[in-house]
Short mmCIF file of C-alpha atoms and ligand atoms in Angstrom, two decimals:
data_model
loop_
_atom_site.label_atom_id
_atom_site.label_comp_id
_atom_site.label_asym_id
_atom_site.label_seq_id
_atom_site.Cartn_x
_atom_site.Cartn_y
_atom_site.Cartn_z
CA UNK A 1098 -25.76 -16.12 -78.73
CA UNK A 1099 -29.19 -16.38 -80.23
CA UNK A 1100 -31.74 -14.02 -78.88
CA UNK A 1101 -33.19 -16.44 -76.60
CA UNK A 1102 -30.36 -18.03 -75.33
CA UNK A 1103 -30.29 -15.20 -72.06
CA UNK A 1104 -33.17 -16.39 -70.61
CA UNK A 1105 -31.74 -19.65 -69.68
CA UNK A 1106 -34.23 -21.84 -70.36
CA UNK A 1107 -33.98 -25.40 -69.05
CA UNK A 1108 -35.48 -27.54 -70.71
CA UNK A 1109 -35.72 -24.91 -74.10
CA UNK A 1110 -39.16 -24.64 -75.12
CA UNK A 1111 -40.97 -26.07 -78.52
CA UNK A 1112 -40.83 -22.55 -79.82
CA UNK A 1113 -40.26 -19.18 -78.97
CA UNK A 1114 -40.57 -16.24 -81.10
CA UNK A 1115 -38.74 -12.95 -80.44
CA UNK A 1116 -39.99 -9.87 -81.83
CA UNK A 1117 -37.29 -7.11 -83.06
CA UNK A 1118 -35.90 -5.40 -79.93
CA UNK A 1119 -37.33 -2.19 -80.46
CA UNK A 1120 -40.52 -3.08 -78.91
CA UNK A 1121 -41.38 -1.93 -75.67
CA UNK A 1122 -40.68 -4.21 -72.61
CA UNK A 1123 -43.21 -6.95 -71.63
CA UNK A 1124 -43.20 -5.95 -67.32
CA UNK A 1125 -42.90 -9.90 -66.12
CA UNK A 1126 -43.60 -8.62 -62.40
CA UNK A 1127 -46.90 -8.60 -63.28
CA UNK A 1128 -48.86 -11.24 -61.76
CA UNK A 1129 -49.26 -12.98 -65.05
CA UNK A 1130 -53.04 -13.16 -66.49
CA UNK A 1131 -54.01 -17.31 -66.65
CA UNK A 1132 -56.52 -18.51 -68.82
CA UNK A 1133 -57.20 -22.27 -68.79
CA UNK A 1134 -59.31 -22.88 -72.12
CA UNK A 1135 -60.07 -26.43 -74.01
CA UNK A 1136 -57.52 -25.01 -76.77
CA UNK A 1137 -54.03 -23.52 -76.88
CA UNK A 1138 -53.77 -21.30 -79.87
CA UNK A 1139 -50.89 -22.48 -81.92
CA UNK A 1140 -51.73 -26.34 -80.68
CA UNK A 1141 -54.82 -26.79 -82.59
CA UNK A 1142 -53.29 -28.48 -85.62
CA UNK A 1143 -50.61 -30.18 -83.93
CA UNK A 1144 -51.45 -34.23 -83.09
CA UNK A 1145 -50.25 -34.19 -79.18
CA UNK A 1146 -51.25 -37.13 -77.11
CA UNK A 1147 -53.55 -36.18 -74.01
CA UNK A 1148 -50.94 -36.16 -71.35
CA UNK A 1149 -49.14 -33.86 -73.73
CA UNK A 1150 -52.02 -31.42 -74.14
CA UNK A 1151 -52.29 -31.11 -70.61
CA UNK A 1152 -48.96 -30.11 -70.10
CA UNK A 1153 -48.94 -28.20 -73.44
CA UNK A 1154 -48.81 -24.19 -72.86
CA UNK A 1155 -48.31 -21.00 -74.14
CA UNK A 1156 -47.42 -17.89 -72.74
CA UNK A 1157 -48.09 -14.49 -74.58
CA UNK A 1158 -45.68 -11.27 -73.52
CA UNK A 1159 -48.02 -8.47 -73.38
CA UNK A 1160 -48.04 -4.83 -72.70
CA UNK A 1161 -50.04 -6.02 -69.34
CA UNK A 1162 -47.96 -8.64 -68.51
CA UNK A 1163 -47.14 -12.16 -69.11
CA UNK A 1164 -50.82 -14.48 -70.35
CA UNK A 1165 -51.11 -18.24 -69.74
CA UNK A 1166 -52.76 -20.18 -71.82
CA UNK A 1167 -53.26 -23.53 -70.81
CA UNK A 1168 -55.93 -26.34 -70.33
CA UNK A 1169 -54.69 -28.35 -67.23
CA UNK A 1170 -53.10 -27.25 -63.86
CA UNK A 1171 -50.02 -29.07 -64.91
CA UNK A 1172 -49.75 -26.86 -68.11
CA UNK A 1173 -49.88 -23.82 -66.01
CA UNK A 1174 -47.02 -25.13 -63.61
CA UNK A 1175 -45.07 -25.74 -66.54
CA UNK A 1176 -45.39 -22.01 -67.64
CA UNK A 1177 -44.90 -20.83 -64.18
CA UNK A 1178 -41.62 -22.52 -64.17
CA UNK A 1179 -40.31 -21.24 -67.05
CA UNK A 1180 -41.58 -17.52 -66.64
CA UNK A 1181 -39.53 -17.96 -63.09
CA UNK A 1182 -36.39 -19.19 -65.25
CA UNK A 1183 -36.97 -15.71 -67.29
CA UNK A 1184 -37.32 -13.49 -64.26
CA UNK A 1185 -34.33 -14.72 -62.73
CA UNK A 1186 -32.52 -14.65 -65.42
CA UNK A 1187 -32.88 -10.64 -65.31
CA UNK A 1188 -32.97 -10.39 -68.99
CA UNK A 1189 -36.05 -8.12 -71.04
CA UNK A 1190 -38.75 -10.19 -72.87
CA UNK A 1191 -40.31 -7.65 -75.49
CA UNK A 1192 -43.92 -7.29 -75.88
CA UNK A 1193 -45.11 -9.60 -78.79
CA UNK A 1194 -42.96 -12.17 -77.89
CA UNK A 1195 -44.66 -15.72 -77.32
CA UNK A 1196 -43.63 -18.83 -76.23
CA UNK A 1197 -45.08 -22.25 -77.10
CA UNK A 1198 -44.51 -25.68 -75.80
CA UNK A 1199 -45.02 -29.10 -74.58
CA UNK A 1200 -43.12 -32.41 -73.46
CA UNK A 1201 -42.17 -35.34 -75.76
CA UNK A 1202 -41.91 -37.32 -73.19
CA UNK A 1203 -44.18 -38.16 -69.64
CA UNK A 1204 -42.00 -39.94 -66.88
CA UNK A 1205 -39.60 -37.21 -66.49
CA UNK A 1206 -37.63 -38.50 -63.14
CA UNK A 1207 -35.20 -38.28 -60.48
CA UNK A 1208 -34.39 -40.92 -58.42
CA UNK A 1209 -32.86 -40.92 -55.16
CA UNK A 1210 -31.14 -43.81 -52.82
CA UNK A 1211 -31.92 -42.55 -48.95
CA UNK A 1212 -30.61 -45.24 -47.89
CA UNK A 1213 -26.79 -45.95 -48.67
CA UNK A 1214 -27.22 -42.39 -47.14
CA UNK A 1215 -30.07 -40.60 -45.78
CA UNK A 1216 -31.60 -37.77 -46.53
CA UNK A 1217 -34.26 -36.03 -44.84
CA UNK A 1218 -37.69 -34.44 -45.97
CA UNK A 1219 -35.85 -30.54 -45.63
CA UNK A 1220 -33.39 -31.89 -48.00
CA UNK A 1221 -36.16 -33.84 -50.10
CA UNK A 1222 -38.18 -30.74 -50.81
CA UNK A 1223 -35.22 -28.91 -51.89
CA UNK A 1224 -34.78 -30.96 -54.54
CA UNK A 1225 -38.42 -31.42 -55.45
CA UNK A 1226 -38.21 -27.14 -56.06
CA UNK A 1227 -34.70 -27.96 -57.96
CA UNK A 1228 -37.17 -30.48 -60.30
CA UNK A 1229 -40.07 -28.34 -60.36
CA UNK A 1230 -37.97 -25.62 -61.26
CA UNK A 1231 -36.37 -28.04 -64.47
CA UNK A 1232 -40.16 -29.00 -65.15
CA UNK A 1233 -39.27 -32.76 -64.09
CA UNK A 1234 -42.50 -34.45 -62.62
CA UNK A 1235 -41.62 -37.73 -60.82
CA UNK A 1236 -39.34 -38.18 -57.50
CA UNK A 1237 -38.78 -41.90 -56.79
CA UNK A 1238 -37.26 -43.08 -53.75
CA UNK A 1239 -35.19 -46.09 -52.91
CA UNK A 1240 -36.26 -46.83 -49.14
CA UNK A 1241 -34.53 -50.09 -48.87
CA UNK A 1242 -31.45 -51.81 -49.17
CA UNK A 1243 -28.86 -53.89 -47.43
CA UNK A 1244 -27.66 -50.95 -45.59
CA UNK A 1245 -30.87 -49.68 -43.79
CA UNK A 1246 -34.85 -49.32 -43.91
CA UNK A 1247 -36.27 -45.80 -44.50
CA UNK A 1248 -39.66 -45.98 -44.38
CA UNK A 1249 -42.02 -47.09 -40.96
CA UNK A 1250 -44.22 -49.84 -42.01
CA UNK A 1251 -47.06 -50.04 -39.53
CA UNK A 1252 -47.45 -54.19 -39.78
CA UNK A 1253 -44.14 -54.19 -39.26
CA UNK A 1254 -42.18 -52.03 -36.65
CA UNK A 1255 -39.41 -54.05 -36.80
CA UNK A 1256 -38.03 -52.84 -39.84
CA UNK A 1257 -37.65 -49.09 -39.01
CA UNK A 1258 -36.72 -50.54 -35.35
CA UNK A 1259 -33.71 -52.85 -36.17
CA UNK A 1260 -32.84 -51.80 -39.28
CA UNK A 1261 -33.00 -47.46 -40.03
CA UNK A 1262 -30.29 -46.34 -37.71
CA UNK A 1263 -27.72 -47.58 -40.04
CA UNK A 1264 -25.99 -46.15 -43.37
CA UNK A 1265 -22.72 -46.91 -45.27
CA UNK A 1266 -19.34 -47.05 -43.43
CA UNK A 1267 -21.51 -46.44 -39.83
CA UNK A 1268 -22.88 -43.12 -40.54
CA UNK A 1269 -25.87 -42.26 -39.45
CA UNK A 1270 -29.17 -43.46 -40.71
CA UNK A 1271 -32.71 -42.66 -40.38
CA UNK A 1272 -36.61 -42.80 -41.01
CA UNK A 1273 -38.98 -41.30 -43.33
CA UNK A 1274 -42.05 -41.63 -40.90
CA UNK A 1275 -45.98 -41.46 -42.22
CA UNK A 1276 -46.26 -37.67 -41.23
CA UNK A 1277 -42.72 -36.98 -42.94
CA UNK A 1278 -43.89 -38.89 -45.71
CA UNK A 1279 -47.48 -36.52 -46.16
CA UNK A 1280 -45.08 -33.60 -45.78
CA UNK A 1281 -42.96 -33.94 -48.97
CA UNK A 1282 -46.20 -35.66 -50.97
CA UNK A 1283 -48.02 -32.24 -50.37
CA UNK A 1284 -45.20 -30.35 -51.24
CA UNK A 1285 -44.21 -32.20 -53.77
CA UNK A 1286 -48.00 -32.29 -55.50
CA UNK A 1287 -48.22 -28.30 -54.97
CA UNK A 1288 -45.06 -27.90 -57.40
CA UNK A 1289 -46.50 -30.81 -59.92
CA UNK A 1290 -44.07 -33.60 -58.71
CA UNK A 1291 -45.39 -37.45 -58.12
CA UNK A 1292 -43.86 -39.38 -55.69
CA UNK A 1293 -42.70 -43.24 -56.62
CA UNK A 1294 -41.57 -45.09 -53.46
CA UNK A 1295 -38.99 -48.37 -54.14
CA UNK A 1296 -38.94 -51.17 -51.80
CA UNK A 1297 -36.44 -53.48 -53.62
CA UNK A 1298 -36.74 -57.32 -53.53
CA UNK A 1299 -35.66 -59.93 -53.88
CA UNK A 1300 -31.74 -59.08 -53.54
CA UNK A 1301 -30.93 -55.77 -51.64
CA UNK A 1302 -32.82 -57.23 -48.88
CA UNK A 1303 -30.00 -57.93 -45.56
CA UNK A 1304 -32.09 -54.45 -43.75
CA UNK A 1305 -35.33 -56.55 -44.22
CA UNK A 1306 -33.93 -59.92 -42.79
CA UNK A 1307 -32.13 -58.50 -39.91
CA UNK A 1308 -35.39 -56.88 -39.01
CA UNK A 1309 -37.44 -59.91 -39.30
CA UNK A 1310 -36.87 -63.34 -38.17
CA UNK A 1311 -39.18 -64.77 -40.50
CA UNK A 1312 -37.59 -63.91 -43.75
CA UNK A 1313 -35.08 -66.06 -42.80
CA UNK A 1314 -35.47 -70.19 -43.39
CA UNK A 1315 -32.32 -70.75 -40.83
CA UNK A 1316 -34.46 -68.96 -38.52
CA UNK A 1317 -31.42 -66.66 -37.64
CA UNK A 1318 -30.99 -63.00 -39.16
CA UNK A 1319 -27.72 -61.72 -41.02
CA UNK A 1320 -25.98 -59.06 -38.96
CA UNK A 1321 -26.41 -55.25 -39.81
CA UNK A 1322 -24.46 -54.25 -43.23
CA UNK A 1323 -22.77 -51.01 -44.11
CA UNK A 1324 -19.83 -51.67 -46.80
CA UNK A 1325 -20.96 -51.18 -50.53
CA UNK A 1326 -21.02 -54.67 -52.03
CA UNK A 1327 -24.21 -55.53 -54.00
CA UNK A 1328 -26.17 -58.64 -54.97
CA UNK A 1329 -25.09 -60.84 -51.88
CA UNK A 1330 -28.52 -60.87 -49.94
CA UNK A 1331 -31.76 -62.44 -51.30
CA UNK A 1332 -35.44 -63.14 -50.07
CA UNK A 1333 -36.46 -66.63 -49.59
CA UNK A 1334 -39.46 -67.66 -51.00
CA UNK A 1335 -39.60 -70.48 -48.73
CA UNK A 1336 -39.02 -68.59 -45.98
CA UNK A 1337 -42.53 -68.10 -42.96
CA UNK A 1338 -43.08 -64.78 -43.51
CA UNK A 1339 -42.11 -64.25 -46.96
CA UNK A 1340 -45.46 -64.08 -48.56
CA UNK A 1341 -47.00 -62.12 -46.33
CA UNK A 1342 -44.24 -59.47 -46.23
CA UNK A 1343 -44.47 -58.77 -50.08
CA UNK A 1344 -48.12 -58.37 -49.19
CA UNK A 1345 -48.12 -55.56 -46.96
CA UNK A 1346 -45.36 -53.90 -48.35
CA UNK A 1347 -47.14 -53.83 -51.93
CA UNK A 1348 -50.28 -52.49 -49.78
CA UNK A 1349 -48.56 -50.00 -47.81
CA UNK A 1350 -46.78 -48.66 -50.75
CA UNK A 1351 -49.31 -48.55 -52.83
CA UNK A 1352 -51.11 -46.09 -50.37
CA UNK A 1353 -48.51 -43.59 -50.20
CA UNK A 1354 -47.75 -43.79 -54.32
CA UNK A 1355 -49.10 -41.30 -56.37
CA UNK A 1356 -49.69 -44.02 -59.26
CA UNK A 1357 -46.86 -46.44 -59.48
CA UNK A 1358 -44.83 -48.55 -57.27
CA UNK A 1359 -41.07 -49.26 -57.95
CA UNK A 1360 -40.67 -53.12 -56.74
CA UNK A 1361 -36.69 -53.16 -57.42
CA UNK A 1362 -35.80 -56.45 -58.70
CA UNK A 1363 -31.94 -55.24 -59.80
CA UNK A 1364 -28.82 -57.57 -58.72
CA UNK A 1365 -30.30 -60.39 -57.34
CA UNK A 1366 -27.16 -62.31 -57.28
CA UNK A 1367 -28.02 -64.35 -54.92
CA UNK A 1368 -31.40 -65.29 -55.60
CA UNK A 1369 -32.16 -68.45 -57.71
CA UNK A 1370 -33.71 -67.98 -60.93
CA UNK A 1371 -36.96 -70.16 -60.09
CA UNK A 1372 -37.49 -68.02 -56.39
CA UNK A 1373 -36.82 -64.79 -58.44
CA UNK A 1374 -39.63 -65.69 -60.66
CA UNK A 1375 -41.87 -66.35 -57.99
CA UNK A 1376 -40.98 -63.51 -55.52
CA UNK A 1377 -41.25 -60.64 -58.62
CA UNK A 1378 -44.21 -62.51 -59.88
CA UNK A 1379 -45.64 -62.18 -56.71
CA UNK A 1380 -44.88 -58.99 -55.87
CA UNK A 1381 -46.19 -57.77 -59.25
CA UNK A 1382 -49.22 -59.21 -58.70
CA UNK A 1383 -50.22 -57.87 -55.30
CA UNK A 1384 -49.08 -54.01 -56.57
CA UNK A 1385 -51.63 -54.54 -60.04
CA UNK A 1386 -54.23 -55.65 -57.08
CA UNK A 1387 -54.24 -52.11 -55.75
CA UNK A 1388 -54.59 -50.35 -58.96
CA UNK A 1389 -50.86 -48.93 -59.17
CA UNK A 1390 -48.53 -49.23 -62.25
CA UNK A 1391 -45.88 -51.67 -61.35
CA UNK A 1392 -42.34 -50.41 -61.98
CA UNK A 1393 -39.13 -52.38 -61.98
CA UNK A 1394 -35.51 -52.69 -62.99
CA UNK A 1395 -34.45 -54.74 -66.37
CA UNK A 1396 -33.10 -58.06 -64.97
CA UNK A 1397 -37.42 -58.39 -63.83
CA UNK A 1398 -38.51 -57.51 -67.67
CA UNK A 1399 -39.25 -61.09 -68.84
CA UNK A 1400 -41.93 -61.31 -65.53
CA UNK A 1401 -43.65 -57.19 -66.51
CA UNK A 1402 -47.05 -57.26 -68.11
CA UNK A 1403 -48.60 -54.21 -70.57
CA UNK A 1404 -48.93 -50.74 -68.78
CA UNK A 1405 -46.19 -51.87 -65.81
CA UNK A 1406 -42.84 -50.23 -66.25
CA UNK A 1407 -39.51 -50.99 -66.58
CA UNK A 1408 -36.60 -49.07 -66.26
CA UNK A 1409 -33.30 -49.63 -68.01
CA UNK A 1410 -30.20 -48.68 -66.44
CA UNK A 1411 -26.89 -51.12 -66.95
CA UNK A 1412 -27.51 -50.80 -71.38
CA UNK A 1413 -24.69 -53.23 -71.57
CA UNK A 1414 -26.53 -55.69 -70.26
CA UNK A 1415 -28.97 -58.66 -72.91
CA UNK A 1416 -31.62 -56.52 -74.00
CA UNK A 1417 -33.77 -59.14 -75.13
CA UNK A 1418 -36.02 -59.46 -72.82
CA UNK A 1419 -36.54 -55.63 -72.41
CA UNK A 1420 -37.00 -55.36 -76.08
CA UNK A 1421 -39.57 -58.01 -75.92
CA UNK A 1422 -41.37 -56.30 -72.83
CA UNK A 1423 -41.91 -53.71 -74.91
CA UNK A 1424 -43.34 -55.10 -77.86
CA UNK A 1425 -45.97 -56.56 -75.06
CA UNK A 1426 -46.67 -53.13 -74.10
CA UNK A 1427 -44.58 -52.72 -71.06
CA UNK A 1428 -43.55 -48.66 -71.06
CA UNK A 1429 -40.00 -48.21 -70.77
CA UNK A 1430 -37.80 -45.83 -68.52
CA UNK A 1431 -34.21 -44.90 -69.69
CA UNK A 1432 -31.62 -44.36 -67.28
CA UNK A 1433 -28.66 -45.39 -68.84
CA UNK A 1434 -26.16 -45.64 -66.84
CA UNK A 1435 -23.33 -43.79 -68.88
CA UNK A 1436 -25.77 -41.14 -69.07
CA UNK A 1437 -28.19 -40.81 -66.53
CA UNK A 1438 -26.45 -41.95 -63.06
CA UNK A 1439 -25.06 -39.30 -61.04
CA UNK A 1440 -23.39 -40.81 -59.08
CA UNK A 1441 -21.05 -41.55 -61.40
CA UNK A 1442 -17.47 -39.24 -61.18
CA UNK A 1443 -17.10 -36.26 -63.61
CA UNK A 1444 -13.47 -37.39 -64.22
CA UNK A 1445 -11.06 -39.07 -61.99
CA UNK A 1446 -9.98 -36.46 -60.29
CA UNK A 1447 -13.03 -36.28 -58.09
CA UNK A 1448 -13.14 -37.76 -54.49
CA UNK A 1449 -17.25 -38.51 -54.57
CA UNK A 1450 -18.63 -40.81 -56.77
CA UNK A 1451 -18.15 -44.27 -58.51
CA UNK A 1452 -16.62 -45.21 -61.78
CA UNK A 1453 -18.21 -48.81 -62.62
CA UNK A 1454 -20.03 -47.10 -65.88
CA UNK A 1455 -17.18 -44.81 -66.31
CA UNK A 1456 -16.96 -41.56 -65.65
CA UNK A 1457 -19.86 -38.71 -67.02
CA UNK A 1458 -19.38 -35.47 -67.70
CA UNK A 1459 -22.02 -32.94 -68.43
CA UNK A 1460 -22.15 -33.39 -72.55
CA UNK A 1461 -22.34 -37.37 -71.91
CA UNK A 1462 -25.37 -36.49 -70.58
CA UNK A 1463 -27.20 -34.45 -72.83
CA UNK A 1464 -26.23 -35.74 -76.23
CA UNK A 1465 -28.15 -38.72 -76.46
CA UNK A 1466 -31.60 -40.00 -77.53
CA UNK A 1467 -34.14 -42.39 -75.31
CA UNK A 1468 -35.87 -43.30 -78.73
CA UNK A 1469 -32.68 -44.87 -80.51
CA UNK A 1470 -30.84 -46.01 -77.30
CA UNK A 1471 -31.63 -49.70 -77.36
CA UNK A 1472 -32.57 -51.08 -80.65
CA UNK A 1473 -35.74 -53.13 -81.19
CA UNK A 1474 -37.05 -50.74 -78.53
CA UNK A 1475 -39.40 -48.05 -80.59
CA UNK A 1476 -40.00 -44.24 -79.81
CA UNK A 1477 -43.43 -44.92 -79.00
CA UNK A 1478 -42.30 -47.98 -76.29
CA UNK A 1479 -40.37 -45.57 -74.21
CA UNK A 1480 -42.04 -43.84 -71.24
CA UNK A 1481 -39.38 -41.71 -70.21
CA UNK A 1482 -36.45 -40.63 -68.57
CA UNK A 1483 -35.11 -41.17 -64.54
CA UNK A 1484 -31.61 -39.48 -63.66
CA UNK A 1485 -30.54 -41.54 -60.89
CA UNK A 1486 -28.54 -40.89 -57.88
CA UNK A 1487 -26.75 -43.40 -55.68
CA UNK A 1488 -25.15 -42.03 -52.34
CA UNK A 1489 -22.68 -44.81 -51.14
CA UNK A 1490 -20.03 -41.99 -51.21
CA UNK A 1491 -22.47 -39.29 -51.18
CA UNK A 1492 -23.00 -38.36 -47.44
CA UNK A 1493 -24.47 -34.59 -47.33
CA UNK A 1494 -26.59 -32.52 -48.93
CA UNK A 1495 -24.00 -30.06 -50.64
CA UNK A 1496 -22.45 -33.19 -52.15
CA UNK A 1497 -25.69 -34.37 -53.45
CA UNK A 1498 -26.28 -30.73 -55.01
CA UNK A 1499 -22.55 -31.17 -56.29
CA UNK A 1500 -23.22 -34.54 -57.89
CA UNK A 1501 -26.63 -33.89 -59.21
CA UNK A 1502 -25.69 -30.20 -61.07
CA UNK A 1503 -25.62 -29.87 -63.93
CA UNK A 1504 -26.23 -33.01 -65.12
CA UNK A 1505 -29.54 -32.69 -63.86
CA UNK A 1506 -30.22 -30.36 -66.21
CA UNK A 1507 -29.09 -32.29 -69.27
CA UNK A 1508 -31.44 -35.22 -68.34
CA UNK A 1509 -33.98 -33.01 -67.95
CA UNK A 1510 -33.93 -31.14 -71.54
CA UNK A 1511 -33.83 -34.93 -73.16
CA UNK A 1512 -36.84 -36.06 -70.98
CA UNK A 1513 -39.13 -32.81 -72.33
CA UNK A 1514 -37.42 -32.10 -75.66
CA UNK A 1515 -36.58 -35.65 -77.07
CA UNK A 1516 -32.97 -35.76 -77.21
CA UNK A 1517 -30.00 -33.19 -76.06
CA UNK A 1518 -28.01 -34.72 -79.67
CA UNK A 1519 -26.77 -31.14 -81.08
CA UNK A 1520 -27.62 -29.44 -78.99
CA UNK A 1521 -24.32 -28.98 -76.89
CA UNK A 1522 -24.05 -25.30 -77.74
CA UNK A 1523 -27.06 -24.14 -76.70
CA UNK A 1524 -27.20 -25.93 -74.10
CA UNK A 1525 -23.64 -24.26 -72.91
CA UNK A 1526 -25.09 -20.64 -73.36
CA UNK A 1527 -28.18 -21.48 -71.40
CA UNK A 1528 -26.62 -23.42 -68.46
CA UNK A 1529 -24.13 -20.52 -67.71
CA UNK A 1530 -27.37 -18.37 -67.31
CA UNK A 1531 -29.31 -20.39 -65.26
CA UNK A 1532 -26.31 -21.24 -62.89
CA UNK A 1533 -26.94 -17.70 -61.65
CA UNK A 1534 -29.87 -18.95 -60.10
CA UNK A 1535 -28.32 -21.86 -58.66
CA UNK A 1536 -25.52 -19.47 -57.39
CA UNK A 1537 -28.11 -17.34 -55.66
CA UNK A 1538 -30.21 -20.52 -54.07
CA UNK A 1539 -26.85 -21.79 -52.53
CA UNK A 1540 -27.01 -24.57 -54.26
CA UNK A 1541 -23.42 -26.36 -54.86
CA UNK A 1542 -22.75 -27.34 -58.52
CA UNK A 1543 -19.70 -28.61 -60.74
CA UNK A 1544 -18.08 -26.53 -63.19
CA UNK A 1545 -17.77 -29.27 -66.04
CA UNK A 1546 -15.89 -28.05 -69.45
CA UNK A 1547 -16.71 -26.35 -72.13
CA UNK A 1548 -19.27 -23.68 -70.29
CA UNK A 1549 -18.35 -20.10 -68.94
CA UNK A 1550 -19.93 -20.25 -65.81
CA UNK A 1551 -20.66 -17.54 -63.74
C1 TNX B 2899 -26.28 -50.33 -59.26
S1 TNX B 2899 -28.70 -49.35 -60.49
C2 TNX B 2899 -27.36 -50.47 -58.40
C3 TNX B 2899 -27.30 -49.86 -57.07
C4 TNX B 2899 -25.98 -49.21 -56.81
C5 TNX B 2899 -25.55 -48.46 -58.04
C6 TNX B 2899 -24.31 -47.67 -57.87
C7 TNX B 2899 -29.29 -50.46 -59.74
C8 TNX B 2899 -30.59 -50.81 -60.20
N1 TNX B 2899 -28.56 -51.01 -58.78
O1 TNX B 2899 -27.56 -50.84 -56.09
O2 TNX B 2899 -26.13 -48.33 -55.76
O3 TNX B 2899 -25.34 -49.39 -59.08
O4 TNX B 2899 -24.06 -46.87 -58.99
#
């Protein structure tokens, strides 16, 4: 085990230097001493882009305590997460030791689907401390789908009305209301966490026309869903209220985002190419109006336009038209679905998950690299990282802890160091430590091979 290894940092730092360990003990109970300053000493030289500099820090172990150096409130929150990892970890940290880092990458993300299954704001801003804790900084939530409608749009009361009391297999839905919604977006922001809210057209969309009579052209709406099939229900651009729909729910989103807007766009069986054109052009269009950064999934790449986003996530799909989006300038996300979805099985043993990218266990993902995942696509395209979670079999919030550690973790050391490739070992050693945590939290976790957990 190298020195460092039983702190269990997650994600490991840039550097860290030990001194020998006959130096007294740095006391880390002591409020630690923060100093916000233009410069962090040991950055000076090093070429970091802005966003990285304000999340750079370093943190000095000193006979007084543990020193911050930092020039943003998100470099301090960074720090403060990692000297947590270190306290709980119960190990010494010797006076003279330092510690010195930064992210490679920005969009480091979780995404979660309340709708298949819902889960409420308690639950929410559990996770948002699990994140914080893993220095992730973006929660994005999937609010609609064929199954139910989880967030109250005031121009239309229908939706949470007809369509948020049901989930998969009849289980019981719900509502993320505008109060709820305020709740986890200040808790969220007070731990360094955005929130990116997903209203998914044109496919995923039977909630939305069983709610409203006008998105239908036959005038008559589809009956509630709750099985698991995708890519069967589609918008109508055609359709009365159509137009105005993608309006207000661009402009209602847009004021609860903390920067972008997730406009969906995946599976859209049913759609024909022409109205998928015109509905994701459209949509586009009317987030950009408000000032957020559009984000969608990779079947909508050949409609994105510079600074929107767009998120990979089925990699054996045609990449063309991603790999062209980002020689335009379009940022990419990674969530590769052998690596990134959680709610894929660890093996096929288990009785949650699905298995239509396999099954993932821990190592699959954290020994891979966003920058050489999808050639054509360069380093410098790729925005970051989302770990995804889908909860068609995923129905409470122990079996969402279950399916989200560790492999949470792993997605999180790739989004701020670069790429978990080699790094298996370390990784192992750490993991083990920081599961103690975990262990003490409550919070339900897999025991995937090849680590000796607690
Ligand atoms: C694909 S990923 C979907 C979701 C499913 C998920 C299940 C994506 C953009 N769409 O609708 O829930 O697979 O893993």
């Amino acid at each position: 085990m190298r020195s460092y290894e039983k702190y269990g940092l997650i994600p490991q730092p840039v550097a860290i230097q030990a001194p020998v360990d006959s130096a007294a003990a740095c006391p880390l109970r002591h409020t630690p001493h923060i100093r916000r300053r233009p410069e962090i000493p040991g950055l000076e030289d090093v070429a970091l882009k802005s966003w990285q500099r304000d999340e750079a820090y370093r943190i000095d172990f000193l006979g007084t305590g543990p020193a911050i150096a930092c020039t943003t409130l998100r470099g301090q929150r960074n720090a403060q997460a990692l000297l947590k990892q270190i306290v709980s970890s119960g190990a010494q940290v010797q006076t003279g030791a330092w510690i010195l880092d930064y992210p490679r990458y920005q969009w480091r993300g979780l995404s979660i689907d309340i709708v298949r299954h819902f889960f409420g704001v308690d639950t929410l801003k559990d996770i948002v401390e699990l994140m914080a804790s893993l220095r992730l900084n973006t929660l994005h939530l999937h609010l609609s789908d064929d199954q139910g409608w989880r967030i109250d749009i005031p121009d239309y009361p229908e939706l949470v009305a007809a369509s948020s009391s049901s989930a998969v297999g009849g289980d019981q839905g719900g509502y993320v209301s505008a109060q709820d919604w305020e709740e986890l977006r200040t808790y969220a922001h007070a731990r360094g966490v955005q929130l990116v809210p997903e209203v998914d057209v044109p496919g995923h969309t039977n909630a939305a026309k069983h709610a409203i009579v006008g998105l239908n052209s036959s005038g008559e709406v589809p009956h509630a869903y709750t099985g698991i099939e995708v890519g069967f229900s589609s918008l109508e651009w055609k359709a009365p209220q159509t137009q105005r729909f993608l309006g207000v729910i661009a402009r209602t989103l847009a004021r609860v985002s903390d920067g972008a807007v997730h406009i969906g766009g995946d599976e859209s069986h049913a759609t024909p190419e022409e109205e998928y054109a015109q509905i994701v052009t459209y949509m586009a269009a009317r987030v950009r109006e408000t000032g957020r950064a559009v984000v969608a999934w990779q079947e909508s790449a050949h409609y994105l336009k510079p600074a929107d986003y767009v998120q990979v996530w089925d990699e054996r799909l045609d990449m063309t038209a991603v790999v062209e989006a980002a020689r335009r300038g379009v940022q990419i996300i990674m969530s590769p679905g052998s690596r990134a979805y959680l709610d894929m099985k660890y093996n096929t043993e288990e009785r949650l998950g699905l298995t239509w990218m396999g099954t993932t266990e821990l190592r699959q993902s954290l020994e891979w690299d966003p920058a050489t995942l999808i050639p054509g696509v360069s380093a410098d395209a790729v925005a970051g990282v989302e770990a995804t979670v889908w909860t068609e079999t995923i129905r409470t919030p122990e079996e969402l802890s279950y399916m989200l550690l560790p492999r949470l973790a792993a997605l999180a050391e790739v989004a701020w160091t670069g790429s978990g490739v080699g790094q298996w070992d370390s990784f192992a050693t750490r993991i083990a430590v920081a599961a103690r945590s975990w262990e003490r939290e409550g919070r339900r976790f897999h025991h995937s091979p090849g680590v000796i957990w607690p």
